[in-house]
Short mmCIF file of C-alpha atoms in Angstrom, two decimals:
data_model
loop_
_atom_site.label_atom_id
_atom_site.label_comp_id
_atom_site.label_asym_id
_atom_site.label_seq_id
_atom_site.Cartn_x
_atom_site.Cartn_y
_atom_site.Cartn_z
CA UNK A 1 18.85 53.23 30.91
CA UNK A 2 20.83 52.61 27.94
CA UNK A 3 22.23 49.83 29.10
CA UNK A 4 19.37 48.41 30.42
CA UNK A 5 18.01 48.16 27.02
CA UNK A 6 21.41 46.22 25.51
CA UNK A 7 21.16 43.82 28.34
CA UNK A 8 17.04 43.28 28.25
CA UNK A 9 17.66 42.35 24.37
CA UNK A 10 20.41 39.67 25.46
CA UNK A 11 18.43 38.69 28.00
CA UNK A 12 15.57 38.01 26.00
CA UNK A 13 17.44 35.56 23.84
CA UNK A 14 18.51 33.44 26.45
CA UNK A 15 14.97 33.66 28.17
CA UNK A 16 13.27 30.80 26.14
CA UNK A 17 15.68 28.19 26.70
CA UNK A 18 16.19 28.82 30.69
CA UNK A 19 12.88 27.54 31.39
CA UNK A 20 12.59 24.38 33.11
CA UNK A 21 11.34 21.08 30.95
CA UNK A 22 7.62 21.52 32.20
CA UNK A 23 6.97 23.40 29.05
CA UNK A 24 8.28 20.90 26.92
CA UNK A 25 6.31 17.68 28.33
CA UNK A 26 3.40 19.49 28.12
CA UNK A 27 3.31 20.23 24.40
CA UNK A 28 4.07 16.78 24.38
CA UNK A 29 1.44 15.39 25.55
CA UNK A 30 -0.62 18.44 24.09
CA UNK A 31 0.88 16.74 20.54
CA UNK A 32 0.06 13.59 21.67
CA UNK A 33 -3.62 14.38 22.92
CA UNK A 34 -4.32 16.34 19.78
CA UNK A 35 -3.21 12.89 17.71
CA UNK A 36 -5.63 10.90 19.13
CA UNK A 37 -8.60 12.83 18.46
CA UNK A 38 -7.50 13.10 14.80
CA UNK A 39 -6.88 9.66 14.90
CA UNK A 40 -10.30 8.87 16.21
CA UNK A 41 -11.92 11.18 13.65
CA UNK A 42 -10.53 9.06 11.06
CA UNK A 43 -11.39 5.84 12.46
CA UNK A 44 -15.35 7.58 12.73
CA UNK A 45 -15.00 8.04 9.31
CA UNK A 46 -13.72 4.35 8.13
CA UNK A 47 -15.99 2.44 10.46
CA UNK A 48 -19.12 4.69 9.31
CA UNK A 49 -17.95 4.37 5.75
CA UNK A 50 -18.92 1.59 3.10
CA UNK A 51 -15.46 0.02 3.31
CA UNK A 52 -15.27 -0.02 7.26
CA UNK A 53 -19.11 -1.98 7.21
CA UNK A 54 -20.73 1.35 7.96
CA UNK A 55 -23.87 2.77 6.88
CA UNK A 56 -22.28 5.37 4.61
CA UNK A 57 -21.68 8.67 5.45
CA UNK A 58 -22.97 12.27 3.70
CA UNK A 59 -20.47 14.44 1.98
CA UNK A 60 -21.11 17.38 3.94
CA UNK A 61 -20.48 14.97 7.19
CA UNK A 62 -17.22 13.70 5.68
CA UNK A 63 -15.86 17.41 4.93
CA UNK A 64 -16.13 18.52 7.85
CA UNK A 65 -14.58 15.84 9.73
CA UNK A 66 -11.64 16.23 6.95
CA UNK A 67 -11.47 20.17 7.63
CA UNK A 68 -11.43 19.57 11.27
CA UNK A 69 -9.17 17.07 11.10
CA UNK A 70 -6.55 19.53 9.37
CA UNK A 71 -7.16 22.63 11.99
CA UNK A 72 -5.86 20.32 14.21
CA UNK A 73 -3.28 19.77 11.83
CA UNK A 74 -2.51 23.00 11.99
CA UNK A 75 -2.43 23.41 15.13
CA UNK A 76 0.21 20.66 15.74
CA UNK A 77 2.41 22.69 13.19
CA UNK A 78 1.45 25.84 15.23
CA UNK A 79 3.21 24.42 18.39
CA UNK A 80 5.80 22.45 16.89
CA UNK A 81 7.61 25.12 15.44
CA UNK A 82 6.74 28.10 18.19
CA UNK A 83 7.98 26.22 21.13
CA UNK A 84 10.26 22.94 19.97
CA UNK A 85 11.73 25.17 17.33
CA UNK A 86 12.05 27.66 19.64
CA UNK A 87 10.24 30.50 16.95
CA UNK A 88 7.98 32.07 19.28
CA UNK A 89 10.89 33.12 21.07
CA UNK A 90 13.35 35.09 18.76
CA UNK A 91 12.46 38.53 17.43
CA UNK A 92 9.13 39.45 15.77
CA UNK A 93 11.08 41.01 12.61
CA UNK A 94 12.68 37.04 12.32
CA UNK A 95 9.26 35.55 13.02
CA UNK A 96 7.74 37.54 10.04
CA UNK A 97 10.08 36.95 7.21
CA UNK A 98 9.80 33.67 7.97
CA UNK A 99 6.04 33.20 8.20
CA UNK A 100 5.01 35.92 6.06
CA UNK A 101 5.98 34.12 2.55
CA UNK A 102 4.31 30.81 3.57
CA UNK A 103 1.00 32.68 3.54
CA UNK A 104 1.25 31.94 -0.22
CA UNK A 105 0.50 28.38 0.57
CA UNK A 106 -3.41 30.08 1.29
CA UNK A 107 -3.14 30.93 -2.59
CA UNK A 108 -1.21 27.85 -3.65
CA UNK A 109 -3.71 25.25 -1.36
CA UNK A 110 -6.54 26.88 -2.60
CA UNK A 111 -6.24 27.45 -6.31
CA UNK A 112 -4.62 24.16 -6.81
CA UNK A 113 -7.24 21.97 -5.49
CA UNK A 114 -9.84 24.20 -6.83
CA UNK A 115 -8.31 23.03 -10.54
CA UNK A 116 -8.13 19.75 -9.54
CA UNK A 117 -11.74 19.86 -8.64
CA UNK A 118 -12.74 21.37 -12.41
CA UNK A 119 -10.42 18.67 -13.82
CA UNK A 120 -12.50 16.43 -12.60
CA UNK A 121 -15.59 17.83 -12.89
CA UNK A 122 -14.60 18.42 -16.73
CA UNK A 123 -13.85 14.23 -16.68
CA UNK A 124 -17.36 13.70 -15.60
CA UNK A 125 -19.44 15.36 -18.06
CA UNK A 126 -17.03 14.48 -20.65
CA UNK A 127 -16.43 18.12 -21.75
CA UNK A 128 -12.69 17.71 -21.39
CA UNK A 129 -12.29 15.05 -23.85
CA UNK A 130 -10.65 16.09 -27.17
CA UNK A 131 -12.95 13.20 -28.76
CA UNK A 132 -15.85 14.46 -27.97
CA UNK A 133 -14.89 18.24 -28.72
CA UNK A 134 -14.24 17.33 -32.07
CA UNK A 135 -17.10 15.32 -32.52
CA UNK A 136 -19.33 18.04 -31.05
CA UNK A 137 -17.85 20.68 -33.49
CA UNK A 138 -21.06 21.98 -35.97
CA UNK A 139 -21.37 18.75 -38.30
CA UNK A 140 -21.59 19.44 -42.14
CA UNK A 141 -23.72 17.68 -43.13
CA UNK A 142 -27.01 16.16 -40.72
CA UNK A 143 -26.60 13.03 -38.25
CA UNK A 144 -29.60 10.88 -38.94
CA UNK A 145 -29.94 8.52 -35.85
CA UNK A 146 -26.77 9.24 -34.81
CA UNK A 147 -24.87 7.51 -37.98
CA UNK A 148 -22.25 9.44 -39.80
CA UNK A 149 -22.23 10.40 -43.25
CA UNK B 1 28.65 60.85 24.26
CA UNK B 2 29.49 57.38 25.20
CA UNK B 3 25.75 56.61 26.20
CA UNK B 4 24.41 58.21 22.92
CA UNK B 5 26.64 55.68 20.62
CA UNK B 6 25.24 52.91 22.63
CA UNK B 7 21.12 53.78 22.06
CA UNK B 8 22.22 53.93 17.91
CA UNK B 9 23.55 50.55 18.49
CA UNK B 10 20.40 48.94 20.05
CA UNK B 11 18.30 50.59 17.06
CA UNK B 12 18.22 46.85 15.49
CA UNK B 13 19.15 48.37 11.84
CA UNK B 14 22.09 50.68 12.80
CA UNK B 15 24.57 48.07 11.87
CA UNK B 16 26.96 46.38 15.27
CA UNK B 17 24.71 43.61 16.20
CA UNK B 18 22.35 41.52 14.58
CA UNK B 19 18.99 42.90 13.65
CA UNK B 20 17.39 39.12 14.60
CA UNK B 21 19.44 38.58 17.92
CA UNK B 22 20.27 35.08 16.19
CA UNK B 23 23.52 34.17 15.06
CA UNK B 24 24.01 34.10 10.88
CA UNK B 25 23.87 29.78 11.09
CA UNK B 26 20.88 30.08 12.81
CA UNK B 27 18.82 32.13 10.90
CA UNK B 28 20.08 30.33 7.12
CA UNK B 29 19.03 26.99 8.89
CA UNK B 30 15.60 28.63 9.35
CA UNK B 31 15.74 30.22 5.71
CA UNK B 32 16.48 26.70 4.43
CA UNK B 33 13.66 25.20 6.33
CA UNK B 34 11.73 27.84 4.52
CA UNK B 35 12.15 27.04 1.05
CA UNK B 36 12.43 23.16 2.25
CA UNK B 37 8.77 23.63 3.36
CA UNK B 38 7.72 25.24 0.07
CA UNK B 39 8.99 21.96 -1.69
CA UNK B 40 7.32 19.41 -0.05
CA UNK B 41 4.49 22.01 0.08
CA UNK B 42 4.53 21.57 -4.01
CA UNK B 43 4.69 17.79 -3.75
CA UNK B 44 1.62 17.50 -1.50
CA UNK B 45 -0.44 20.22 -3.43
CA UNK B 46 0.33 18.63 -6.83
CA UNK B 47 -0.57 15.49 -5.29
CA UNK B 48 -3.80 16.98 -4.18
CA UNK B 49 -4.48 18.09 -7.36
CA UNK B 50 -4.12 14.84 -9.12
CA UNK B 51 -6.30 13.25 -6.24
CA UNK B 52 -8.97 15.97 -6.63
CA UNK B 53 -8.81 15.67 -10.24
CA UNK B 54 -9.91 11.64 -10.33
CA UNK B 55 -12.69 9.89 -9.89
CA UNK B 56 -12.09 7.04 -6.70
CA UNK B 57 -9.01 7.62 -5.37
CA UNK B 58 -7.91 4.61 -3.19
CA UNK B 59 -8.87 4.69 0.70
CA UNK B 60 -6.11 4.81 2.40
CA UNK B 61 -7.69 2.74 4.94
CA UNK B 62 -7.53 -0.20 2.65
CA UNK B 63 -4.16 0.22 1.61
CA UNK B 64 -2.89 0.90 4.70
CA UNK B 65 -4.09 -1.40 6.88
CA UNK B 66 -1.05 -4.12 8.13
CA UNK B 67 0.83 -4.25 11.40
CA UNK B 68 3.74 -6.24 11.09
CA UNK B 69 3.22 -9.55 12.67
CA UNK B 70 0.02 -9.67 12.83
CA UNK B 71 -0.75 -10.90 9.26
CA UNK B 72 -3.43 -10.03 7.90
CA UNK B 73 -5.13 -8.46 10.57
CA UNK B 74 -7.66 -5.22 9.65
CA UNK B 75 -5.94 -2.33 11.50
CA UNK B 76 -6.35 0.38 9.82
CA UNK B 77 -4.44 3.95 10.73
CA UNK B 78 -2.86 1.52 13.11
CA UNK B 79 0.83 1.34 12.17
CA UNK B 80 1.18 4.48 11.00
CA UNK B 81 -0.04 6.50 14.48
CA UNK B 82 2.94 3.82 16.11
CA UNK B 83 5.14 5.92 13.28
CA UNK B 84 3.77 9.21 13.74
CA UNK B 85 4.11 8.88 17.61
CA UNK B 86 8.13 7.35 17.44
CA UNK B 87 8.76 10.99 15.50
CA UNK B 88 7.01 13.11 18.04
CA UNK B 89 8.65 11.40 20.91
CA UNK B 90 11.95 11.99 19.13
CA UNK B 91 11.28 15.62 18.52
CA UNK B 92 10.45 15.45 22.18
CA UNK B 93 13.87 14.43 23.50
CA UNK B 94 15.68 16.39 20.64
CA UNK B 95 14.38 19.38 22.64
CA UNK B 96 15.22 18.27 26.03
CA UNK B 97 18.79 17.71 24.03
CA UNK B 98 18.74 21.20 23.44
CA UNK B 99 17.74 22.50 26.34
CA UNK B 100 20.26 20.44 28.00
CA UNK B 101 22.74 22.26 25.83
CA UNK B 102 21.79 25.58 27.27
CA UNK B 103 22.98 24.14 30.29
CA UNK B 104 26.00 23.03 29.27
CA UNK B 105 25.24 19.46 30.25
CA UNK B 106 27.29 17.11 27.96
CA UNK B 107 26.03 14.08 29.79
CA UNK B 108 22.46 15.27 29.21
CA UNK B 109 22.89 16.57 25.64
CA UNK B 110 24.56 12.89 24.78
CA UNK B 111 21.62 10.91 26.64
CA UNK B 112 19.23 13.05 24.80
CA UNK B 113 20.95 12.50 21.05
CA UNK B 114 21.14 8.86 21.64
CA UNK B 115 17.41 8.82 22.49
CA UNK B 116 16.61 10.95 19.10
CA UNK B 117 18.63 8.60 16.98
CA UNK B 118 17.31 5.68 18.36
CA UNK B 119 13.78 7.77 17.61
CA UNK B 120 15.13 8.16 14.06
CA UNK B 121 15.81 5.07 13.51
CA UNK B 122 13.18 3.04 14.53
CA UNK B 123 11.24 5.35 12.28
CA UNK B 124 13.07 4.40 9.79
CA UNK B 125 12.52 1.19 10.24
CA UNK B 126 9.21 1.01 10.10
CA UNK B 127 8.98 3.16 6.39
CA UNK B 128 10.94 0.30 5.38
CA UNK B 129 8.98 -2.69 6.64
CA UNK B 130 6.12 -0.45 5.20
CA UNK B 131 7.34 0.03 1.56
CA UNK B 132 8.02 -3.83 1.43
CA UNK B 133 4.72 -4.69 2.57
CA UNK B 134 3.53 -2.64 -0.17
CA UNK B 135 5.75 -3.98 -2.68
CA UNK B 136 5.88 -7.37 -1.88
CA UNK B 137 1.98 -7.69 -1.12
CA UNK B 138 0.42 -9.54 -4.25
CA UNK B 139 -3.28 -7.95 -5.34
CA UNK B 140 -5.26 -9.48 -7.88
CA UNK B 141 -6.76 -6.76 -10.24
CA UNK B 142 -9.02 -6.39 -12.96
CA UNK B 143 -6.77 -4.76 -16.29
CA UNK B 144 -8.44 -2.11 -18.91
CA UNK B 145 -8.14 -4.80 -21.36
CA UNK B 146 -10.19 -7.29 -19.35
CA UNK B 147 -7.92 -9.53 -18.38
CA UNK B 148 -6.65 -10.09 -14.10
CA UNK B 149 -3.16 -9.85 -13.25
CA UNK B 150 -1.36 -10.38 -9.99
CA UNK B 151 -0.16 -6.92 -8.52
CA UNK B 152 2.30 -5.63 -6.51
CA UNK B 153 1.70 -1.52 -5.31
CA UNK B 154 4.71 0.42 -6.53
CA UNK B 155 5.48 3.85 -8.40
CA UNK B 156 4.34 2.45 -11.50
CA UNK B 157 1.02 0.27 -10.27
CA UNK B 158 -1.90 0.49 -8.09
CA UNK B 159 -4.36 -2.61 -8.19
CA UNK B 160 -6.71 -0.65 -5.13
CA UNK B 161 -9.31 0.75 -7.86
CA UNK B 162 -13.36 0.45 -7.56
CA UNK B 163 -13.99 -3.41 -6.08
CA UNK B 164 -14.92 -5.27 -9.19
CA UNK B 165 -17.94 -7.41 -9.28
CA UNK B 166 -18.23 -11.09 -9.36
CA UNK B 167 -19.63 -11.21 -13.06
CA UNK B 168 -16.78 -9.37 -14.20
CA UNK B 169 -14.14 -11.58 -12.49
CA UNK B 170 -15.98 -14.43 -14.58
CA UNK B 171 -16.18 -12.57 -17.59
CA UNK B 172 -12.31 -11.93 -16.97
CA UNK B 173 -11.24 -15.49 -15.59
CA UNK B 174 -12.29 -16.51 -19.73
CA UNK B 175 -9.62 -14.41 -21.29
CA UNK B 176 -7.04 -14.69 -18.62
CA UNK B 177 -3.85 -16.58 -19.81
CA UNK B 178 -3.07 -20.04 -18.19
CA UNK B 179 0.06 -19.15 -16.36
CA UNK B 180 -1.96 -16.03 -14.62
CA UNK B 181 -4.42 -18.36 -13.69
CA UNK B 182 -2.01 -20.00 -11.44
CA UNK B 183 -0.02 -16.88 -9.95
CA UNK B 184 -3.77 -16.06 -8.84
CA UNK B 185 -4.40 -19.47 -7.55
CA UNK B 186 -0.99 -18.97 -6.08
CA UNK B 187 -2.18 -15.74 -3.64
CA UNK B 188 -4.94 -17.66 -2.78
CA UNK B 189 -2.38 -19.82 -0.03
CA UNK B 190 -1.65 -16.24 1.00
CA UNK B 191 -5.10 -16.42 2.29
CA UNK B 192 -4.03 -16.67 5.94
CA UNK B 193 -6.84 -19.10 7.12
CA UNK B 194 -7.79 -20.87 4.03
CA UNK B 195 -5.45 -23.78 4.46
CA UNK B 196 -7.63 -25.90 1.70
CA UNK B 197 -6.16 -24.32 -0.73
CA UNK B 198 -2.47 -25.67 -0.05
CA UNK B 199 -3.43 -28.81 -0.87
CA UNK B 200 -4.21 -28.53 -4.74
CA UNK B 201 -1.33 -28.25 -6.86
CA UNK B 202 -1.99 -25.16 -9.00
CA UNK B 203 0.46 -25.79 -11.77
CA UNK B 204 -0.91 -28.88 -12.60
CA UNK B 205 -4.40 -27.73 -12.60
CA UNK B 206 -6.63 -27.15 -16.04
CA UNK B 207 -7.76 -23.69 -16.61
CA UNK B 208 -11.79 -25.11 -15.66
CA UNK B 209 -10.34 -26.20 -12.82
CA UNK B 210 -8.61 -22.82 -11.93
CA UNK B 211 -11.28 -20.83 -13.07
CA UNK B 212 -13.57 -22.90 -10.65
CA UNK B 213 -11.40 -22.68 -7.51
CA UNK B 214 -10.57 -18.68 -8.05
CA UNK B 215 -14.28 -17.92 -8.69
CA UNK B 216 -15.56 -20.05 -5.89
CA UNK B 217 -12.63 -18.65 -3.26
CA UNK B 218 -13.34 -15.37 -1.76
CA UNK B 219 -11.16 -13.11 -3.93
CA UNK B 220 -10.71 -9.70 -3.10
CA UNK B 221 -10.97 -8.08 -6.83
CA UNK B 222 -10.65 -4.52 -7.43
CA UNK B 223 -10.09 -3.19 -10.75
CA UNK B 224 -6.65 -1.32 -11.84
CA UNK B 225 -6.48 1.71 -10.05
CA UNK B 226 -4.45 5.49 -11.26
CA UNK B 227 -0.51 4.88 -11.16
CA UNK B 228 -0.03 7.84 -9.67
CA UNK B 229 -1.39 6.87 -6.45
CA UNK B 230 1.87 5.10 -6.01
CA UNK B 231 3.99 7.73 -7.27
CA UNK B 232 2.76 10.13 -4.96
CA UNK B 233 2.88 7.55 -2.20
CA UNK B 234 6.32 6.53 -2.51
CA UNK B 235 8.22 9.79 -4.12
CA UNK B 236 6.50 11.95 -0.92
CA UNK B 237 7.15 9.29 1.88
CA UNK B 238 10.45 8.84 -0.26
CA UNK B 239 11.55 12.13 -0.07
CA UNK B 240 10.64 12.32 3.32
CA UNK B 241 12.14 9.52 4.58
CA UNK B 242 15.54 10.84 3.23
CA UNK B 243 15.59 13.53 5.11
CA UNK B 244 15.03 11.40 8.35
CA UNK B 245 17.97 9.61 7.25
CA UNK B 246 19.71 12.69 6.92
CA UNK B 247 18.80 13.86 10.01
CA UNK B 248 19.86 10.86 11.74
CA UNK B 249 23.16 11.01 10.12
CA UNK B 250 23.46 14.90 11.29
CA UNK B 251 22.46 13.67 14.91
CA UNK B 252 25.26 11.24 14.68
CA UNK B 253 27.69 13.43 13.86
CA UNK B 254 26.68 16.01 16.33
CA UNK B 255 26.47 12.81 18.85
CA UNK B 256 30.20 12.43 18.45
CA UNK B 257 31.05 16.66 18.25
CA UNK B 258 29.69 16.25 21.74
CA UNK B 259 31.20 13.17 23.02
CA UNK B 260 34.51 14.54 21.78
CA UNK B 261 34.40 17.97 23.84
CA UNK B 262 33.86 20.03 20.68
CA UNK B 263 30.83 21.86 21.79
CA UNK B 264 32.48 22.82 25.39
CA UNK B 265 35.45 24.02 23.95
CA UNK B 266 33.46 26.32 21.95
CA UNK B 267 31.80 27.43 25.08
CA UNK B 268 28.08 26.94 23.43
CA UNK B 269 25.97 23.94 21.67
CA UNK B 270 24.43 26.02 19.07
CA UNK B 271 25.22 23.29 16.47
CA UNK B 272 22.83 20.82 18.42
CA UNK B 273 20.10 23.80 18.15
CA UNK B 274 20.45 23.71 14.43
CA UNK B 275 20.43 20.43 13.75
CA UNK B 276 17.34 20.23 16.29
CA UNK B 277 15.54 23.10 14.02
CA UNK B 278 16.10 20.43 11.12
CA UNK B 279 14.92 17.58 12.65
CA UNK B 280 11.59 19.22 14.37
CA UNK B 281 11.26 20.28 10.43
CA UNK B 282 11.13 16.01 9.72
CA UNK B 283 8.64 15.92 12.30
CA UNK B 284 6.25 18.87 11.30
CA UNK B 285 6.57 17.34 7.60
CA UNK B 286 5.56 13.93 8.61
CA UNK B 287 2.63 15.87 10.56
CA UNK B 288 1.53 16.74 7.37
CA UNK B 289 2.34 13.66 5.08
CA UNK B 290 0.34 11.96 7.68
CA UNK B 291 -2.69 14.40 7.55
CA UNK B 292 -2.28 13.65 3.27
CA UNK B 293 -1.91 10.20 2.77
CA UNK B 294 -3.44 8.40 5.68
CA UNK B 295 -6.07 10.65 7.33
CA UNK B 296 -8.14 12.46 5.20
#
C-alpha cells in the first residue's frame, strides 16, 4: 500500500511527458486553427470599417468582436501553458500558487481601463482641464456677454 | 515501523521530498515566469490605459499594413500572422525537443533545438525588418502649429492621427517652409506608381510650383498623432523582442550542452525543460502583444 502511494506520485511526474507526440500536433494545429478565426475577425472588422472601404460598423458590433477576439486569446494562453509548458501536469498545490496571484490581473485589467475610459471621458466634456476649472470657479464680479471685467 | 515512516513521508508537507514533485530549478523558472508575466502585464495595461484615455488612437491596420517585398501593397494583419505563426511553430518543436529529452534522444533533442533557433531567429528577423519599415517610412503630417512635416514613426513621433482634409493641407502648404516643401515633394517619388513625378526636379522648383504639384498629387495627410503610440509600440515589442533574443541565446547554449554530452552524463535533460518553460513564456507573450497592438 504504502509503497504504492510513493511510486503512483513518481509515476505521475513522469506521466505527462511519456505520451506520444499526438498530443502535441494537435494543440498545434488547435493554436493554429484558433489564429485564423481571430485573424479573420479582425479582417471583418477592417474591411467593414471606414478605413478598410466598409460601411462602418456599430460600437456594440465592434466590442463584441474585440471581446471575442480575446476569449480566444485566452484560450490560446489556456493551452499554451497547460500542455507545452507542461502545467496541467505537475501538482495542483504548484498549479495554484502559480495561477492564483495572476487573478489580480481581473482587478488590474479592469480598473485600469475603466480610468482610462473616465480620462477620456473627462477630455471630452472638458471637465478635466485646469483652464476651464479655474475659469468656471464663482466669478466676482458678472460676465456680460461673456467679456471679462 | 518501517511502513509507518514511509506514509509521513508521502504527506507532501512532512519534509523528505518535495511538496511540488518538481525539482527547486524548475519551480523558480516558473516563479520567474510569474512575476515576468506581471511586468509585461503592467506594460500592456498602462498602455491600455493611455489608449482608452485618447480620443483616435491609430488603427493598427493602417500602420501595420507592409509585407516586405511587396511595396506598397495593402495587407493588413498580414505580416504579422507570418510572425505570430514562426513563434508558434517554434514553441511547437521546442516541445517535441523536450519530449525528445524524456527519451533520452540526443539526436532528437539537437534536431529539435536547431529547428527552435532557426524559429527564433527568423522571428527576429522579421521585428527587425518591421521596426525599419516603421522608422524609415516617411509620412507627411499635419503639425499643431499648422505647418506639414515629413515623418518618420518612432518612440518620439506618430504622424497616423485623424486624416486631415484637403482645405487644411492648403491652408498648411501657405505656411510651410521652402525646404519642407521639397522633402514632401520628395515622398511623392515614393509613390510606387506615380512615375510623373520623377521627372520634376523638386529642389529647383518655386514654392507655387510645389504647392501646386503636392496639392494636386494624391497625398495621404493625416494630422500629428499622440507620441505615445510609438512608445508603447516600440518599448512593448522592444522588450519583447529581447527576450526572444535571449531565448535564442539560451537555446544556443543548451544546443551545444547537448551536442557536447552534458545532458547524458547527467542522466536527465531537465535544463532543455527549463529553458523550454522560458521560451513557451516568449510565445504566450507575443500571443498577447499580438491580441494588443494589432488585433483589437
Amino acid at each position: 500500500m504504502s509503497e504504492n502511494t510513493v511510486i503512483s506520485t513518481e509515476h505521475s511526474h513522469a506521466h505527462g511527458h511519456n505520451e506520444g507526440t499526438g498530443r502535441i500536433w494537435k494543440i498545434f494545429w488547435l493554436l493554429s486553427f484558433v489564429t485564423i478565426i481571430e485573424l479573420a475577425i479582425g479582417l471583418f472588422l477592417y474591411f467593414k470599417s471606414e478605413n478598410g472601404g466598409g460601411p462602418g460598423l456599430g460600437h456594440v458590433v465592434v466590442l463584441t468582436a474585440k471581446i471575442i477576439i480575446g476569449i480566444l486569446t485566452l484560450l490560446k494562453a489556456y493551452y499554451i501553458v497547460s500542455v507545452f509548458m507542461h502545467l496541467g501536469d505537475e501538482v495542483k498545490n504548484m498549479i495554484m500558487t502559480i495561477t492564483v496571484p495572476l487573478v489580480l490581473f481581473v482587478w488590474f485589467i479592469i480598473a485600469f481601463l475603466y480610468d482610462g475610459n473616465s480620462w477620456k471621458n473627462l477630455r471630452n466634456t472638458n471637465a478635466g482641464s485646469r483652464k476651464n476649472s479655474i475659469e468656471n470657479v464663482q466669478p466676482i464680479a458678472p460676465v456680460k456677454n461673456g467679456v471679462k471685467p | 515501523m518501517a511502513t509507518a515512516a514511509i506514509q509521513t513521508n508521502t504527506k507532501s508537507w512532512s519534509g523528505g521530498r518535495s511538496p511540488f514533485n518538481a525539482s527547486y530549478g524548475k519551480v523558480m523558472m516558473w516563479y520567474f515566469l510569474m512575476s515576468d508575466a506581471f511586468t509585461f502585464g503592467a506594460f500592456l495595461i498602462s498602455y491600455g490605459t493611455i489608449r482608452f484615455s485618447v480620443n483616435n488612437w491609430p488603427d493598427p491596420n493602417l500602420v501595420f499594413n507592409s509585407m516586405p517585398f511587396l511595396g506598397h501593397a495593402n495587407l493588413p494583419l498580414g505580416f504579422v500572422s507570418v510572425m505570430t505563426f514562426i513563434l508558434i511553430f517554434s514553441s511547437v518543436t521546442m516541445v517535441l525537443a523536450v519530449h525528445e529529452g524524456h527519451n533520452m534522444n540526443r539526436k532528437g533533442v539537437e534536431k529539435y533545438m536547431i529547428m527552435t533557433i532557426i524559429g527564433g531567429a527568423a522571428f527576429l528577423g522579421c521585428q527587425a525588418w518591421e521596426w525599419t519599415h516603421l522608422l524609415t517610412g516617411e509620412h507627411v503630417a499635419l503639425l499643431k502649429n499648422g505647418t506639414l512635416s515629413v515623418m518618420n514613426t518612432t518612440a518620439s513621433a506618430n504622424p497616423w492621427g485623424l486624416p486631415a482634409t484637403h482645405e487644411a493641407m492648403l491652408l498648411a502648404l501657405q505656411k510651410t517652409p521652402h525646404e519642407t516643401l521639397v522633402q514632401i515633394a520628395n515622398t511623392l517619388h515614393h509613390g510606387a506608381t506615380e512615375t510623373a513625378y520623377a521627372t520634376h526636379n523638386a529642389a529647383s522648383m518655386s514654392n507655387a510650383e510645389l504647392t501646386n504639384l503636392i496639392s494636386t498629387s494624391d497625398l495621404h495627410l493625416n494630422n500629428v498623432g499622440r507620441p505615445a503610440f510609438g512608445s508603447y509600440f516600440f518599448g512593448i515589442t522592444g522588450f519583447h523582442g529581447f527576450h526572444v533574443l535571449s531565448g535564442v541565446v539560451i537555446n544556443i547554449i543548451m544546443y551545444f550542452k547537448t551536442k557536447l554530452g552534458h545532458f547524458d552524463q547527467r542522466g536527465h535533460y531537465e535544463m532543455i525543460e527549463k529553458a523550454g518553460l522560458y521560451w513557451h513564456f516568449v510565445d504566450l507573450v507575443w500571443v498577447f502583444v499580438f491580441l494588443c497592438f494589432y488585433l483589437v
